[in-house]
Amino acid sequence: MDWGMTNRIAGIIAPATGRCLMLAVDHGYFQGPTTGLEKPGETVKPLLPHADALMITRGALRNTIDANLLTPIVLRVSGGTSILQDDLSHEDITVSVEDAIRLNAACMAISIFVGSANEKSTLVNLSKLCDKGQRYGIPVLAVTAVGKEMARDARYLGLACRIAAELGAQIVKTYYCEGFEKVVNGCPVPVIIAGGKKIEEREALGLAYRAMYAGAVGVDMGRNSFQSQWPVAMIRAVRTIVHEGKTDAQAWETFESLRG
Ligand code: R5P
């Protein structure tokens, strides 16, 4: 692998541990001012010291984040739909690789919609993005988006993750499911889980633990971090699972002591 590509991935997935705690705040690209992200810069400020990478759009990055930030940026480069549509799978590439480079992106993130009406175009877009990433040494993170009608089971997510890796993604982000080890085992690149909708903190810690135990390299929790009443305590507790090998029960103790 090219030096630049390897170096950028090393900034996201710590080479010493092979683990990653990402903070996702890119929701506005189709959800608008998501609860907790009305002012993304203010939301992420206390959380960034505990995150290995920040997943964000170029608009939120340029307008709300201090450019002196040293945290690696995973730049959302797909979009073109909104929550007003029934079908969210009409995404296209919305950021040029030149702009990703200008923003010093460590990685470019794109959603794929396997099984949707737009499966082909999102998979071809992923492939084209991987070509551009290869040209400039920028890794691509493929997000396996799940439509309302699709089952979040190991068979479906395993299929979507494997296709993403086969088409060239260096990292895959997906959802946790029963039998998650099958998803990981069938995917030749590192797998990170998304948190999904806000759930109780104890439950979210359980989700993070089960995903790591099943072989995920990391967690990219957005809403379950920044929508918590105690966001710093939450991200720090998740961090103990990802980087210190703690169980969810131990992380819960950490969370309880930190939230005071
Ligand atoms: C959704 O498509 C976005 O890419 C989010 O980054 C992703 O869903 C992770 O955030 P959350 O943990 O809130 O699900």
Coordinates of C-alpha atoms and ligand atoms in Angstrom, one line a residue:
M1 CA 0.0 0.0 0.0
D2 CA 1.2 3.5 -0.8
W3 CA 2.9 5.4 2.1
G4 CA 0.4 8.2 2.1
M5 CA -2.5 5.8 2.2
T6 CA -1.0 3.8 5.0
N7 CA -0.1 6.9 7.0
R8 CA -3.6 8.4 6.7
I9 CA -5.1 5.1 7.9
A10 CA -2.7 5.0 10.8
G11 CA -4.0 8.4 11.9
I12 CA -7.5 6.9 12.1
I13 CA -6.9 3.3 13.3
A14 CA -4.1 3.4 15.9
P15 CA -1.3 1.0 14.6
A16 CA -0.4 0.1 18.2
T17 CA -3.8 -1.3 19.0
G18 CA -5.6 -1.6 15.6
R19 CA -8.5 0.1 17.2
C20 CA -10.5 3.3 16.5
L21 CA -13.0 5.5 18.2
M22 CA -14.6 7.8 15.6
L23 CA -17.0 10.6 16.4
A24 CA -19.7 10.9 13.7
V25 CA -21.4 14.3 13.3
D26 CA -22.1 14.2 9.6
H27 CA -25.9 13.7 10.0
G28 CA -26.9 17.1 8.8
Y29 CA -26.0 16.2 5.2
F30 CA -29.5 14.7 4.8
Q31 CA -31.1 15.3 8.3
G32 CA -30.5 19.0 8.6
P33 CA -30.0 20.4 12.1
T34 CA -30.1 17.1 13.9
T35 CA -30.8 17.3 17.6
G36 CA -27.6 18.0 19.4
L37 CA -25.8 19.2 16.2
E38 CA -27.5 22.6 15.8
K39 CA -24.0 24.0 16.4
P40 CA -21.6 21.2 15.6
G41 CA -18.5 23.1 16.6
E42 CA -19.7 23.6 20.1
T43 CA -21.0 20.0 20.3
V44 CA -17.7 18.4 19.4
K45 CA -15.4 20.7 21.3
P46 CA -15.4 18.8 24.6
L47 CA -15.6 15.4 22.8
L48 CA -12.7 15.8 20.4
P49 CA -10.0 15.1 23.0
H50 CA -11.4 11.6 23.3
A51 CA -12.0 10.8 19.6
D52 CA -9.4 9.4 17.2
A53 CA -11.1 10.8 14.2
L54 CA -14.0 13.1 13.3
M55 CA -16.6 12.2 10.6
I56 CA -18.0 15.4 9.2
T57 CA -19.2 17.2 6.1
R58 CA -17.1 19.9 4.4
G59 CA -19.7 22.6 5.2
A60 CA -19.8 21.9 8.9
L61 CA -16.0 21.5 8.9
R62 CA -15.3 24.9 7.2
N63 CA -17.9 26.8 9.1
T64 CA -17.8 25.5 12.6
I65 CA -14.5 23.8 13.3
D66 CA -11.2 25.5 14.2
A67 CA -8.7 24.8 11.4
N68 CA -5.9 24.2 14.0
L69 CA -7.6 20.9 14.8
L70 CA -5.1 18.0 14.7
T71 CA -7.8 15.2 14.9
P72 CA -7.9 13.3 11.5
I73 CA -11.0 14.2 9.4
V74 CA -13.1 11.5 7.8
L75 CA -14.9 13.7 5.2
R76 CA -18.4 12.8 4.1
V77 CA -18.3 13.1 0.3
S78 CA -21.7 11.6 -0.7
G79 CA -25.2 13.1 -0.5
G80 CA -27.9 14.6 -2.6
T81 CA -31.0 13.5 -0.7
S82 CA -32.9 14.6 2.3
I83 CA -35.2 13.1 4.9
L84 CA -38.2 14.5 3.0
Q85 CA -37.7 11.7 0.5
D86 CA -39.1 8.2 1.1
D87 CA -36.1 6.7 -0.7
L88 CA -32.7 8.0 0.5
S89 CA -30.6 5.9 -1.8
H90 CA -30.3 8.5 -4.6
E91 CA -26.9 9.6 -3.3
D92 CA -24.1 10.8 -5.5
I93 CA -20.5 12.0 -4.9
T94 CA -20.9 15.6 -3.7
V95 CA -17.3 16.6 -3.0
S96 CA -14.3 16.6 -5.4
V97 CA -11.2 14.9 -4.4
E98 CA -9.3 18.2 -4.8
D99 CA -11.5 19.8 -2.1
A100 CA -11.0 16.8 0.2
I101 CA -7.3 17.3 -0.2
R102 CA -7.7 21.1 0.4
L103 CA -9.4 20.2 3.6
N104 CA -6.6 17.8 4.5
A105 CA -9.0 14.9 4.8
A106 CA -7.5 11.7 6.2
C107 CA -10.3 9.6 4.6
M108 CA -13.3 10.1 2.3
A109 CA -16.7 8.6 3.4
I110 CA -19.4 7.5 1.0
S111 CA -22.7 5.5 1.6
I112 CA -23.7 2.5 -0.5
F113 CA -27.2 1.2 -0.7
V114 CA -27.0 -2.5 -1.4
G115 CA -30.4 -3.9 -2.4
S116 CA -32.0 -0.5 -3.2
A117 CA -33.2 0.8 -6.5
N118 CA -30.0 2.8 -6.7
E119 CA -27.7 -0.1 -5.7
K120 CA -25.7 0.1 -9.0
S121 CA -25.1 3.9 -9.0
T122 CA -24.0 3.9 -5.4
L123 CA -21.6 1.0 -5.9
V124 CA -20.2 2.5 -9.1
N125 CA -19.7 5.8 -7.2
L126 CA -17.8 3.9 -4.5
S127 CA -15.6 2.4 -7.1
K128 CA -14.9 5.7 -8.8
L129 CA -14.1 7.3 -5.4
C130 CA -11.7 4.4 -4.6
D131 CA -10.0 5.1 -7.9
K132 CA -9.6 8.8 -7.0
G133 CA -8.5 7.8 -3.5
Q134 CA -5.8 5.5 -4.9
R135 CA -4.5 8.2 -7.2
Y136 CA -3.9 10.6 -4.2
G137 CA -3.3 8.2 -1.4
I138 CA -6.6 8.9 0.4
P139 CA -8.5 5.9 1.9
V140 CA -12.2 5.5 1.4
L141 CA -14.7 4.5 4.2
A142 CA -17.8 2.9 2.8
V143 CA -20.9 3.2 4.9
T144 CA -23.5 0.4 4.4
A145 CA -26.7 2.4 4.6
V146 CA -29.8 0.4 5.4
G147 CA -33.1 1.3 3.8
K148 CA -36.3 0.9 5.8
E149 CA -37.2 -2.3 4.0
M150 CA -33.9 -4.0 4.5
A151 CA -33.2 -6.5 7.3
R152 CA -30.2 -5.6 9.5
D153 CA -29.0 -9.2 9.7
A154 CA -25.7 -10.8 9.3
R155 CA -26.5 -12.1 5.8
Y156 CA -27.4 -8.7 4.5
L157 CA -24.7 -6.7 6.3
G158 CA -22.1 -9.3 5.5
L159 CA -23.1 -9.0 1.8
A160 CA -22.9 -5.2 1.8
C161 CA -19.6 -5.1 3.7
R162 CA -18.0 -7.7 1.5
I163 CA -19.1 -5.9 -1.7
A164 CA -17.7 -2.6 -0.3
A165 CA -14.3 -4.2 0.4
E166 CA -14.2 -6.0 -2.9
L167 CA -14.9 -2.7 -4.8
G168 CA -11.9 -1.1 -3.0
A169 CA -13.0 0.5 0.3
Q170 CA -10.1 0.5 2.8
I171 CA -12.5 0.7 5.8
V172 CA -16.2 -0.3 6.2
K173 CA -18.7 1.1 8.5
T174 CA -21.9 -0.8 9.2
Y175 CA -24.4 -1.7 11.9
Y176 CA -24.1 -4.3 14.6
C177 CA -26.4 -7.3 14.3
E178 CA -26.8 -10.8 15.8
G179 CA -24.0 -13.0 14.4
F180 CA -21.8 -10.0 13.8
E181 CA -18.6 -12.1 13.8
K182 CA -19.9 -13.5 10.4
V183 CA -19.9 -10.0 9.0
V184 CA -16.4 -9.3 10.2
N185 CA -15.0 -12.7 9.1
G186 CA -16.3 -12.2 5.6
C187 CA -14.9 -8.7 5.3
P188 CA -11.2 -8.4 4.4
V189 CA -10.9 -4.8 5.6
P190 CA -11.4 -3.3 9.1
V191 CA -15.0 -2.9 10.1
I192 CA -16.3 -0.1 12.3
I193 CA -19.9 0.0 13.7
A194 CA -22.2 3.0 13.6
G195 CA -24.2 3.6 16.8
G196 CA -27.6 4.2 15.2
K197 CA -30.5 6.0 16.9
K198 CA -30.1 7.2 20.5
I199 CA -30.7 4.4 23.0
E200 CA -30.1 4.2 26.8
E201 CA -26.4 4.6 27.6
R202 CA -26.1 1.2 29.3
E203 CA -27.5 -0.4 26.2
A204 CA -25.2 1.6 23.8
L205 CA -22.2 0.4 25.8
G206 CA -23.4 -3.2 25.5
L207 CA -23.7 -2.7 21.7
A208 CA -20.2 -1.3 21.5
Y209 CA -18.8 -4.1 23.6
R210 CA -20.5 -6.9 21.6
A211 CA -19.3 -5.3 18.3
M212 CA -15.7 -5.2 19.6
Y213 CA -15.9 -8.7 21.0
A214 CA -17.2 -9.9 17.6
G215 CA -14.2 -8.4 15.8
A216 CA -15.0 -4.8 14.9
V217 CA -11.9 -2.6 15.0
G218 CA -13.9 0.3 16.3
V219 CA -17.0 2.3 17.0
D220 CA -18.2 5.4 15.3
M221 CA -21.0 6.6 17.6
G222 CA -22.7 9.8 16.8
R223 CA -26.1 10.2 18.4
N224 CA -25.3 7.9 21.3
S225 CA -22.5 10.2 22.2
F226 CA -23.6 13.7 21.5
Q227 CA -27.3 13.2 22.3
S228 CA -26.5 11.8 25.7
Q229 CA -27.2 14.1 28.7
W230 CA -23.6 13.3 29.6
P231 CA -21.7 13.3 26.3
V232 CA -18.2 13.5 27.7
A233 CA -18.8 10.7 30.2
M234 CA -20.3 8.6 27.4
I235 CA -17.5 9.0 24.8
R236 CA -15.0 8.3 27.6
A237 CA -16.8 5.2 28.6
V238 CA -17.0 3.9 25.0
R239 CA -13.3 4.7 24.7
T240 CA -12.5 2.3 27.5
I241 CA -14.2 -0.5 25.6
V242 CA -12.4 0.3 22.3
H243 CA -8.9 1.1 23.6
E244 CA -8.7 -0.5 27.0
G245 CA -10.5 -3.8 26.4
K246 CA -13.0 -3.1 29.1
T247 CA -16.4 -4.9 29.2
D248 CA -19.6 -2.9 29.0
A249 CA -20.2 -3.5 32.7
Q250 CA -16.8 -1.9 33.5
A251 CA -17.5 0.9 31.0
W252 CA -20.8 1.5 32.7
E253 CA -19.0 2.0 36.0
T254 CA -16.7 4.5 34.3
F255 CA -19.7 6.3 32.9
E256 CA -21.5 6.4 36.2
S257 CA -18.4 7.8 38.0
L258 CA -17.7 10.4 35.3
R259 CA -21.3 11.7 35.1
G260 CA -21.1 12.3 38.8
Ligands
R5P1 C1 -25.4 8.4 8.7 O1 -25.5 8.0 7.6 C2 -24.2 9.0 9.2 O2 -23.2 8.7 8.3 C3 -23.6 8.8 10.6 O3 -22.3 9.1 10.5 C4 -23.8 7.4 11.1 O4 -25.1 7.0 11.1 C5 -23.2 7.3 12.5 O5 -23.9 8.0 13.4 P1 -24.9 7.4 14.5 O6 -24.0 6.7 15.5 O7 -25.6 8.5 15.0 O8 -25.7 6.4 13.8

